[in-house]
Every structure is written in C-alpha cells, then in structure tokens.
Amino acid sequence: MSRIEENLRTVKARVEQACEKSGRAAGDVKLIAVSKTKPVSMLREAYDLGCRDFGENKVQELVEKYEQLPKDIRWHMIGHLQRNKVKYIVDKVCMIHSVDSLRLAEEISREAVKHNVTVSVLVEVNVAGEESKFGVTAQETLPLVEQIAKLPNIVVKGLMTIAPYVENPSENRLYFEKLKQIYVDIIQKNIDNVSMEELSMGMTGDYEVAVEEGATYIRVGTGIFGERHYLTV
Ligand SMILES: *Cc1c(COP(=O)(O)O)cnc(C)c1O
C-alpha cells in the first residue's frame, strides 16, 4: 500500500471514530485533500484512490492543476484571495472558503454574472482573533453574510475558520464550538439566499476535534500528502 493510500485510510478511520463518538453520521463529513505545493502526480494518485475534493490556496497553482486533472474534481479555494484574481477561478471552483470582505464578495458576484455561474462561498471567521490571520471577527460575520446575500450569483453556504496552531488539539475545541454557535445563530435568522449547510474547520492537527464539534468539511494536507517543502529564495 502506498503512503497516500495508507494515510487516507488512517484519516477516514479517525473521522469515523470521531463521528461515532459524537453521534454523527460519517457521511456528513467531507474530506478535502489539501494539495498545495504537491505535484500533479500525487493528486492523480489521490484521485485514483477516490478523492474528488481538492483544496488549493493559490490561484495560479489551482488553475494549472485544474487543467491537467479530470473535470469531475471539486476544487476548493481555501487561501486568501485577491480581487484581481477572482476572474481566473470563478468558473472552476466548487467553493471559495475564504471570503472575508464585502469587496471580495462583490468581485466574485460580478465575475460570476459575467461567466453565467453561481458561486458558493463560505465566510472566513477569525474566531481566535489572531493578528496574523485573515477572516472577519465573530461580530462582523452576520452583517457580512446579510450583505453578501443581496448580491447576484453568489450564495453563502456556511462558515470557515483556521484555528490556531496548538500542541494539544483539544485547545481548539472552544474555537470550533464558537464557529458552530455563530453558524446556528445565522441559521435562525432565516436570511434569503443564505443556506448555511457547511462548517469548514479542522486540519491535520485537529480534525477529529473539529468533527466532534460539527465540521462538515475538514481540510487535510500533511495528513494525506506528507510534509510540505517550500522553496526558499
Ligand atoms: C494548508 C492548509 C490546510 C491544510 O493544512 P495541514 O495542516 O497540512 O492539514 C488547511 N486549511 C488551509 C486554509 C490551509 O491553508
């Protein structure tokens, strides 16, 4: 068995355990294979093992991989997105997880209209209030969701967060709980053109805790493809 196959089995088994522990159905958690920096050959291997959801954080890399791989892949843009690059991915992605401003949402809406597509997005929330991270505050979330809901060809499907890097994953439980609470509060507002269905939270270090707290998407990179090696210039 290859490393990737072994890793995928481990992740899926752990997700199942976390679901069992928290009384959830394993089918309610979707695994995004975060393939940033990894070569197309590795994505192809994951694809052949059944992966269809891939996560990338750079526009150019996503587009290059999109062109080389089968068209039934669901691409997730999970990284900070600059407005001038929206046009390159708006008709290629299944979901944009990282919407954190009205101006970005307006650009997505404009390009979606141009390309005659509807784009599903998540609002990124900086639940832990870390200086170094993108995302809106807890208080800014509902107002942003309400404003995006008025734009054409863009639909808010839920929320996303990147939890802090911690030694012990259970330290992030309160942030996952908090994101879930914001999500539930928004559902109760019954806003037109908002269908809160997805909570994108949990990475290699903490996905089991995220699943226990209600994640519907987990974003796992290292746990599937191994450590990333960034070239330093
Ligand atoms: C890189 C990345 C991940 C995956 O991180 P791992 O720790 O390798 O699982 C998840 N989410 C986002 C937004 C990322 O940029």
PDB file of C-alpha atoms and ligand atoms in Angstrom:
ATOM      1  CA  MET A   1       0.000   0.000   0.000  1.00  0.00           C
ATOM      2  CA  SER A   2       1.319   3.457  -0.888  1.00  0.00           C
ATOM      3  CA  ARG A   3       1.873   6.199   1.673  1.00  0.00           C
ATOM      4  CA  ILE A   4      -1.053   8.212   0.351  1.00  0.00           C
ATOM      5  CA  GLU A   5      -3.359   5.208   0.451  1.00  0.00           C
ATOM      6  CA  GLU A   6      -2.286   4.388   3.984  1.00  0.00           C
ATOM      7  CA  ASN A   7      -2.728   7.996   5.075  1.00  0.00           C
ATOM      8  CA  LEU A   8      -6.175   8.252   3.527  1.00  0.00           C
ATOM      9  CA  ARG A   9      -7.279   5.106   5.344  1.00  0.00           C
ATOM     10  CA  THR A  10      -6.000   6.479   8.632  1.00  0.00           C
ATOM     11  CA  VAL A  11      -7.741   9.830   8.199  1.00  0.00           C
ATOM     12  CA  LYS A  12     -11.021   8.184   7.225  1.00  0.00           C
ATOM     13  CA  ALA A  13     -10.862   5.748  10.146  1.00  0.00           C
ATOM     14  CA  ARG A  14     -10.236   8.617  12.569  1.00  0.00           C
ATOM     15  CA  VAL A  15     -13.091  10.633  11.111  1.00  0.00           C
ATOM     16  CA  GLU A  16     -15.373   7.625  11.555  1.00  0.00           C
ATOM     17  CA  GLN A  17     -14.286   7.269  15.169  1.00  0.00           C
ATOM     18  CA  ALA A  18     -14.867  10.941  15.852  1.00  0.00           C
ATOM     19  CA  CYS A  19     -18.308  10.676  14.251  1.00  0.00           C
ATOM     20  CA  GLU A  20     -19.176   7.671  16.350  1.00  0.00           C
ATOM     21  CA  LYS A  21     -18.012   9.394  19.493  1.00  0.00           C
ATOM     22  CA  SER A  22     -20.171  12.423  18.791  1.00  0.00           C
ATOM     23  CA  GLY A  23     -23.215  10.650  17.370  1.00  0.00           C
ATOM     24  CA  ARG A  24     -22.792  11.880  13.813  1.00  0.00           C
ATOM     25  CA  ALA A  25     -23.098  10.009  10.520  1.00  0.00           C
ATOM     26  CA  ALA A  26     -19.687   9.502   8.890  1.00  0.00           C
ATOM     27  CA  GLY A  27     -21.203  10.540   5.557  1.00  0.00           C
ATOM     28  CA  ASP A  28     -21.828  14.042   6.909  1.00  0.00           C
ATOM     29  CA  VAL A  29     -18.129  14.856   6.930  1.00  0.00           C
ATOM     30  CA  LYS A  30     -16.450  15.593   3.603  1.00  0.00           C
ATOM     31  CA  LEU A  31     -12.693  15.304   3.319  1.00  0.00           C
ATOM     32  CA  ILE A  32     -10.845  17.934   1.296  1.00  0.00           C
ATOM     33  CA  ALA A  33      -7.388  16.770   0.266  1.00  0.00           C
ATOM     34  CA  VAL A  34      -5.259  19.905   0.583  1.00  0.00           C
ATOM     35  CA  SER A  35      -2.772  19.507  -2.233  1.00  0.00           C
ATOM     36  CA  LYS A  36      -0.986  22.880  -2.247  1.00  0.00           C
ATOM     37  CA  THR A  37       2.715  22.621  -3.211  1.00  0.00           C
ATOM     38  CA  LYS A  38       2.241  18.953  -4.163  1.00  0.00           C
ATOM     39  CA  PRO A  39       2.863  17.695  -7.713  1.00  0.00           C
ATOM     40  CA  VAL A  40       0.022  16.681 -10.019  1.00  0.00           C
ATOM     41  CA  SER A  41       1.215  13.057  -9.839  1.00  0.00           C
ATOM     42  CA  MET A  42       0.318  12.953  -6.157  1.00  0.00           C
ATOM     43  CA  LEU A  43      -3.102  14.468  -6.772  1.00  0.00           C
ATOM     44  CA  ARG A  44      -3.660  11.912  -9.512  1.00  0.00           C
ATOM     45  CA  GLU A  45      -2.821   9.146  -7.080  1.00  0.00           C
ATOM     46  CA  ALA A  46      -5.299  10.505  -4.530  1.00  0.00           C
ATOM     47  CA  TYR A  47      -7.856  10.840  -7.319  1.00  0.00           C
ATOM     48  CA  ASP A  48      -7.366   7.211  -8.301  1.00  0.00           C
ATOM     49  CA  LEU A  49      -7.948   6.293  -4.653  1.00  0.00           C
ATOM     50  CA  GLY A  50     -11.303   8.038  -4.790  1.00  0.00           C
ATOM     51  CA  CYS A  51     -10.597  11.640  -3.715  1.00  0.00           C
ATOM     52  CA  ARG A  52     -12.713  14.182  -5.575  1.00  0.00           C
ATOM     53  CA  ASP A  53     -12.391  17.238  -3.320  1.00  0.00           C
ATOM     54  CA  PHE A  54      -9.066  19.060  -3.503  1.00  0.00           C
ATOM     55  CA  GLY A  55      -8.028  22.249  -1.740  1.00  0.00           C
ATOM     56  CA  GLU A  56      -5.563  24.817  -3.058  1.00  0.00           C
ATOM     57  CA  ASN A  57      -4.562  28.211  -1.699  1.00  0.00           C
ATOM     58  CA  LYS A  58      -3.004  29.869  -4.754  1.00  0.00           C
ATOM     59  CA  VAL A  59      -4.909  30.850  -7.869  1.00  0.00           C
ATOM     60  CA  GLN A  60      -2.211  30.035 -10.398  1.00  0.00           C
ATOM     61  CA  GLU A  61      -1.500  26.630  -8.881  1.00  0.00           C
ATOM     62  CA  LEU A  62      -5.186  25.782  -8.787  1.00  0.00           C
ATOM     63  CA  VAL A  63      -5.655  26.728 -12.443  1.00  0.00           C
ATOM     64  CA  GLU A  64      -2.585  24.750 -13.565  1.00  0.00           C
ATOM     65  CA  LYS A  65      -3.740  21.638 -11.731  1.00  0.00           C
ATOM     66  CA  TYR A  66      -7.315  22.118 -12.892  1.00  0.00           C
ATOM     67  CA  GLU A  67      -6.137  21.979 -16.486  1.00  0.00           C
ATOM     68  CA  GLN A  68      -4.178  18.762 -16.003  1.00  0.00           C
ATOM     69  CA  LEU A  69      -6.658  16.722 -13.992  1.00  0.00           C
ATOM     70  CA  PRO A  70     -10.117  15.170 -14.576  1.00  0.00           C
ATOM     71  CA  LYS A  71     -13.030  17.560 -14.697  1.00  0.00           C
ATOM     72  CA  ASP A  72     -15.106  15.793 -12.052  1.00  0.00           C
ATOM     73  CA  ILE A  73     -12.775  17.109  -9.341  1.00  0.00           C
ATOM     74  CA  ARG A  74     -14.348  19.612  -6.963  1.00  0.00           C
ATOM     75  CA  TRP A  75     -11.799  22.357  -6.397  1.00  0.00           C
ATOM     76  CA  HIS A  76     -11.879  24.326  -3.173  1.00  0.00           C
ATOM     77  CA  MET A  77     -10.151  27.679  -2.927  1.00  0.00           C
ATOM     78  CA  ILE A  78      -9.045  27.789   0.702  1.00  0.00           C
ATOM     79  CA  GLY A  79      -6.428  30.544   0.682  1.00  0.00           C
ATOM     80  CA  HIS A  80      -6.603  34.327   0.826  1.00  0.00           C
ATOM     81  CA  LEU A  81      -7.982  35.523  -2.497  1.00  0.00           C
ATOM     82  CA  GLN A  82      -7.048  38.796  -4.167  1.00  0.00           C
ATOM     83  CA  ARG A  83      -9.836  40.529  -6.017  1.00  0.00           C
ATOM     84  CA  ASN A  84      -7.894  40.845  -9.267  1.00  0.00           C
ATOM     85  CA  LYS A  85      -7.529  37.043  -9.442  1.00  0.00           C
ATOM     86  CA  VAL A  86     -11.166  36.110  -8.911  1.00  0.00           C
ATOM     87  CA  LYS A  87     -11.760  36.051 -12.665  1.00  0.00           C
ATOM     88  CA  TYR A  88      -9.366  33.147 -13.184  1.00  0.00           C
ATOM     89  CA  ILE A  89     -11.151  30.710 -10.872  1.00  0.00           C
ATOM     90  CA  VAL A  90     -14.773  31.765 -10.688  1.00  0.00           C
ATOM     91  CA  ASP A  91     -15.884  29.133 -13.213  1.00  0.00           C
ATOM     92  CA  LYS A  92     -13.500  26.440 -11.959  1.00  0.00           C
ATOM     93  CA  VAL A  93     -14.131  26.147  -8.233  1.00  0.00           C
ATOM     94  CA  CYS A  94     -16.773  24.247  -6.331  1.00  0.00           C
ATOM     95  CA  MET A  95     -16.464  26.575  -3.373  1.00  0.00           C
ATOM     96  CA  ILE A  96     -14.464  29.565  -2.145  1.00  0.00           C
ATOM     97  CA  HIS A  97     -13.819  29.094   1.588  1.00  0.00           C
ATOM     98  CA  SER A  98     -12.069  32.367   2.259  1.00  0.00           C
ATOM     99  CA  VAL A  99     -14.447  35.284   1.738  1.00  0.00           C
ATOM    100  CA  ASP A 100     -13.709  37.906   4.359  1.00  0.00           C
ATOM    101  CA  SER A 101     -14.842  41.216   2.892  1.00  0.00           C
ATOM    102  CA  LEU A 102     -17.763  42.704   1.026  1.00  0.00           C
ATOM    103  CA  ARG A 103     -15.439  43.996  -1.685  1.00  0.00           C
ATOM    104  CA  LEU A 104     -14.186  40.495  -2.408  1.00  0.00           C
ATOM    105  CA  ALA A 105     -17.759  39.148  -2.431  1.00  0.00           C
ATOM    106  CA  GLU A 106     -18.800  41.918  -4.844  1.00  0.00           C
ATOM    107  CA  GLU A 107     -15.990  40.987  -7.207  1.00  0.00           C
ATOM    108  CA  ILE A 108     -16.942  37.297  -7.045  1.00  0.00           C
ATOM    109  CA  SER A 109     -20.540  38.248  -7.761  1.00  0.00           C
ATOM    110  CA  ARG A 110     -19.553  40.448 -10.708  1.00  0.00           C
ATOM    111  CA  GLU A 111     -17.353  37.778 -12.287  1.00  0.00           C
ATOM    112  CA  ALA A 112     -19.957  35.082 -11.619  1.00  0.00           C
ATOM    113  CA  VAL A 113     -22.561  37.118 -13.503  1.00  0.00           C
ATOM    114  CA  LYS A 114     -20.101  37.588 -16.384  1.00  0.00           C
ATOM    115  CA  HIS A 115     -19.372  33.864 -16.577  1.00  0.00           C
ATOM    116  CA  ASN A 116     -23.014  32.947 -16.035  1.00  0.00           C
ATOM    117  CA  VAL A 117     -22.300  30.760 -12.994  1.00  0.00           C
ATOM    118  CA  THR A 118     -23.361  30.817  -9.360  1.00  0.00           C
ATOM    119  CA  VAL A 119     -20.534  30.614  -6.872  1.00  0.00           C
ATOM    120  CA  SER A 120     -20.842  29.017  -3.441  1.00  0.00           C
ATOM    121  CA  VAL A 121     -18.799  30.689  -0.753  1.00  0.00           C
ATOM    122  CA  LEU A 122     -18.011  30.409   2.915  1.00  0.00           C
ATOM    123  CA  VAL A 123     -17.281  33.375   5.114  1.00  0.00           C
ATOM    124  CA  GLU A 124     -13.930  33.028   6.842  1.00  0.00           C
ATOM    125  CA  VAL A 125     -14.080  33.864  10.525  1.00  0.00           C
ATOM    126  CA  ASN A 126     -11.006  34.577  12.627  1.00  0.00           C
ATOM    127  CA  VAL A 127     -12.587  33.056  15.710  1.00  0.00           C
ATOM    128  CA  ALA A 128      -9.464  33.153  17.828  1.00  0.00           C
ATOM    129  CA  GLY A 129      -8.768  36.772  16.887  1.00  0.00           C
ATOM    130  CA  GLU A 130      -5.202  36.045  15.807  1.00  0.00           C
ATOM    131  CA  GLU A 131      -3.374  39.065  14.378  1.00  0.00           C
ATOM    132  CA  SER A 132      -1.669  37.033  11.678  1.00  0.00           C
ATOM    133  CA  LYS A 133      -4.845  35.535  10.229  1.00  0.00           C
ATOM    134  CA  PHE A 134      -7.382  36.681   7.689  1.00  0.00           C
ATOM    135  CA  GLY A 135     -11.077  36.489   8.398  1.00  0.00           C
ATOM    136  CA  VAL A 136     -13.787  38.616   9.945  1.00  0.00           C
ATOM    137  CA  THR A 137     -14.496  38.817  13.655  1.00  0.00           C
ATOM    138  CA  ALA A 138     -17.410  36.988  15.238  1.00  0.00           C
ATOM    139  CA  GLN A 139     -19.336  40.274  15.414  1.00  0.00           C
ATOM    140  CA  GLU A 140     -18.732  41.109  11.752  1.00  0.00           C
ATOM    141  CA  THR A 141     -19.936  37.737  10.480  1.00  0.00           C
ATOM    142  CA  LEU A 142     -23.722  38.194  10.419  1.00  0.00           C
ATOM    143  CA  PRO A 143     -23.611  41.681   8.849  1.00  0.00           C
ATOM    144  CA  LEU A 144     -21.268  40.422   6.107  1.00  0.00           C
ATOM    145  CA  VAL A 145     -23.472  37.393   5.431  1.00  0.00           C
ATOM    146  CA  GLU A 146     -26.517  39.679   5.149  1.00  0.00           C
ATOM    147  CA  GLN A 147     -24.746  41.948   2.678  1.00  0.00           C
ATOM    148  CA  ILE A 148     -23.461  39.094   0.510  1.00  0.00           C
ATOM    149  CA  ALA A 149     -26.978  37.625   0.450  1.00  0.00           C
ATOM    150  CA  LYS A 150     -28.138  40.646  -1.566  1.00  0.00           C
ATOM    151  CA  LEU A 151     -25.602  40.098  -4.364  1.00  0.00           C
ATOM    152  CA  PRO A 152     -26.437  38.129  -7.526  1.00  0.00           C
ATOM    153  CA  ASN A 153     -24.818  34.799  -8.479  1.00  0.00           C
ATOM    154  CA  ILE A 154     -23.128  34.232  -5.131  1.00  0.00           C
ATOM    155  CA  VAL A 155     -24.531  32.098  -2.316  1.00  0.00           C
ATOM    156  CA  VAL A 156     -23.280  31.872   1.245  1.00  0.00           C
ATOM    157  CA  LYS A 157     -23.181  28.202   2.197  1.00  0.00           C
ATOM    158  CA  GLY A 158     -21.570  28.422   5.586  1.00  0.00           C
ATOM    159  CA  LEU A 159     -18.508  29.408   7.563  1.00  0.00           C
ATOM    160  CA  MET A 160     -14.832  28.529   7.618  1.00  0.00           C
ATOM    161  CA  THR A 161     -12.095  29.014  10.186  1.00  0.00           C
ATOM    162  CA  ILE A 162      -8.404  28.303  10.525  1.00  0.00           C
ATOM    163  CA  ALA A 163      -7.774  27.513  14.164  1.00  0.00           C
ATOM    164  CA  PRO A 164      -4.501  28.431  15.876  1.00  0.00           C
ATOM    165  CA  TYR A 165      -1.523  26.130  15.754  1.00  0.00           C
ATOM    166  CA  VAL A 166      -1.563  24.254  19.046  1.00  0.00           C
ATOM    167  CA  GLU A 167       0.268  21.342  20.630  1.00  0.00           C
ATOM    168  CA  ASN A 168      -2.875  19.798  22.011  1.00  0.00           C
ATOM    169  CA  PRO A 169      -5.785  19.772  19.530  1.00  0.00           C
ATOM    170  CA  SER A 170      -8.396  19.963  22.272  1.00  0.00           C
ATOM    171  CA  GLU A 171      -7.230  23.532  22.900  1.00  0.00           C
ATOM    172  CA  ASN A 172      -9.042  24.405  19.681  1.00  0.00           C
ATOM    173  CA  ARG A 173     -12.343  22.895  20.769  1.00  0.00           C
ATOM    174  CA  LEU A 174     -13.675  26.221  22.024  1.00  0.00           C
ATOM    175  CA  TYR A 175     -12.970  27.900  18.671  1.00  0.00           C
ATOM    176  CA  PHE A 176     -14.803  25.168  16.777  1.00  0.00           C
ATOM    177  CA  GLU A 177     -17.703  25.428  19.221  1.00  0.00           C
ATOM    178  CA  LYS A 178     -17.768  29.157  18.742  1.00  0.00           C
ATOM    179  CA  LEU A 179     -17.859  28.901  14.925  1.00  0.00           C
ATOM    180  CA  LYS A 180     -20.728  26.413  15.230  1.00  0.00           C
ATOM    181  CA  GLN A 181     -22.583  28.818  17.503  1.00  0.00           C
ATOM    182  CA  ILE A 182     -22.216  31.716  15.049  1.00  0.00           C
ATOM    183  CA  TYR A 183     -23.438  29.364  12.317  1.00  0.00           C
ATOM    184  CA  VAL A 184     -26.501  28.277  14.302  1.00  0.00           C
ATOM    185  CA  ASP A 185     -27.329  31.904  15.156  1.00  0.00           C
ATOM    186  CA  ILE A 186     -27.242  32.804  11.456  1.00  0.00           C
ATOM    187  CA  ILE A 187     -29.434  29.820  10.510  1.00  0.00           C
ATOM    188  CA  GLN A 188     -32.032  31.083  12.956  1.00  0.00           C
ATOM    189  CA  LYS A 189     -32.180  34.419  11.141  1.00  0.00           C
ATOM    190  CA  ASN A 190     -33.556  32.671   8.049  1.00  0.00           C
ATOM    191  CA  ILE A 191     -31.903  35.034   5.591  1.00  0.00           C
ATOM    192  CA  ASP A 192     -32.988  34.802   1.944  1.00  0.00           C
ATOM    193  CA  ASN A 193     -30.294  33.476  -0.402  1.00  0.00           C
ATOM    194  CA  VAL A 194     -28.285  32.088   2.532  1.00  0.00           C
ATOM    195  CA  SER A 195     -28.259  28.334   3.007  1.00  0.00           C
ATOM    196  CA  MET A 196     -25.997  27.593   5.919  1.00  0.00           C
ATOM    197  CA  GLU A 197     -25.019  23.965   5.443  1.00  0.00           C
ATOM    198  CA  GLU A 198     -21.279  23.832   5.733  1.00  0.00           C
ATOM    199  CA  LEU A 199     -18.763  24.308   8.509  1.00  0.00           C
ATOM    200  CA  SER A 200     -15.235  24.111   7.117  1.00  0.00           C
ATOM    201  CA  MET A 201     -12.961  23.536  10.086  1.00  0.00           C
ATOM    202  CA  GLY A 202     -10.222  21.144  11.148  1.00  0.00           C
ATOM    203  CA  MET A 203      -6.814  20.444   9.620  1.00  0.00           C
ATOM    204  CA  THR A 204      -4.239  17.670  10.088  1.00  0.00           C
ATOM    205  CA  GLY A 205      -3.563  18.589  13.703  1.00  0.00           C
ATOM    206  CA  ASP A 206      -7.117  18.988  14.912  1.00  0.00           C
ATOM    207  CA  TYR A 207      -9.680  17.484  12.508  1.00  0.00           C
ATOM    208  CA  GLU A 208     -11.009  14.932  14.979  1.00  0.00           C
ATOM    209  CA  VAL A 209     -11.934  17.648  17.457  1.00  0.00           C
ATOM    210  CA  ALA A 210     -13.465  19.677  14.617  1.00  0.00           C
ATOM    211  CA  VAL A 211     -15.570  16.688  13.561  1.00  0.00           C
ATOM    212  CA  GLU A 212     -16.769  16.211  17.131  1.00  0.00           C
ATOM    213  CA  GLU A 213     -17.830  19.860  17.105  1.00  0.00           C
ATOM    214  CA  GLY A 214     -19.750  19.641  13.836  1.00  0.00           C
ATOM    215  CA  ALA A 215     -17.373  20.137  10.880  1.00  0.00           C
ATOM    216  CA  THR A 216     -18.914  19.193   7.527  1.00  0.00           C
ATOM    217  CA  TYR A 217     -15.688  19.853   5.633  1.00  0.00           C
ATOM    218  CA  ILE A 218     -12.268  19.056   7.021  1.00  0.00           C
ATOM    219  CA  ARG A 219      -9.175  20.279   5.159  1.00  0.00           C
ATOM    220  CA  VAL A 220      -6.301  17.829   5.473  1.00  0.00           C
ATOM    221  CA  GLY A 221      -2.970  18.318   3.720  1.00  0.00           C
ATOM    222  CA  THR A 222       0.004  16.957   5.651  1.00  0.00           C
ATOM    223  CA  GLY A 223      -2.049  14.048   6.979  1.00  0.00           C
ATOM    224  CA  ILE A 224      -2.599  12.812   3.411  1.00  0.00           C
ATOM    225  CA  PHE A 225       0.351  14.008   1.321  1.00  0.00           C
ATOM    226  CA  GLY A 226       3.065  14.366   3.966  1.00  0.00           C
ATOM    227  CA  GLU A 227       5.051  17.441   4.970  1.00  0.00           C
ATOM    228  CA  ARG A 228       5.196  20.355   2.581  1.00  0.00           C
ATOM    229  CA  HIS A 229       8.554  21.660   1.433  1.00  0.00           C
ATOM    230  CA  TYR A 230       8.519  25.288   0.457  1.00  0.00           C
ATOM    231  CA  LEU A 231      11.307  26.557  -1.725  1.00  0.00           C
ATOM    232  CA  THR A 232      13.074  29.433  -0.078  1.00  0.00           C
ATOM    233  CA  VAL A 233      14.595  32.027  -2.316  1.00  0.00           C
TER     234      VAL A 233
HETATM  235  C1  LIG B   1      -2.584  24.328   4.211  1.00  0.00           C
HETATM  236  C2  LIG B   1      -3.979  24.466   4.699  1.00  0.00           C
HETATM  237  C3  LIG B   1      -4.670  23.378   5.271  1.00  0.00           C
HETATM  238  C4  LIG B   1      -4.054  22.010   5.494  1.00  0.00           C
HETATM  239  O1  LIG B   1      -3.086  22.049   6.494  1.00  0.00           O
HETATM  240  P1  LIG B   1      -2.453  20.704   7.094  1.00  0.00           P
HETATM  241  O2  LIG B   1      -2.049  21.090   8.453  1.00  0.00           O
HETATM  242  O3  LIG B   1      -1.326  20.331   6.216  1.00  0.00           O
HETATM  243  O4  LIG B   1      -3.531  19.678   7.105  1.00  0.00           O
HETATM  244  C5  LIG B   1      -5.972  23.590   5.657  1.00  0.00           C
HETATM  245  N1  LIG B   1      -6.585  24.783   5.503  1.00  0.00           N
HETATM  246  C6  LIG B   1      -5.959  25.835   4.958  1.00  0.00           C
HETATM  247  C7  LIG B   1      -6.695  27.125   4.810  1.00  0.00           C
HETATM  248  C8  LIG B   1      -4.636  25.719   4.559  1.00  0.00           C
HETATM  249  O5  LIG B   1      -4.031  26.782   4.007  1.00  0.00           O
END
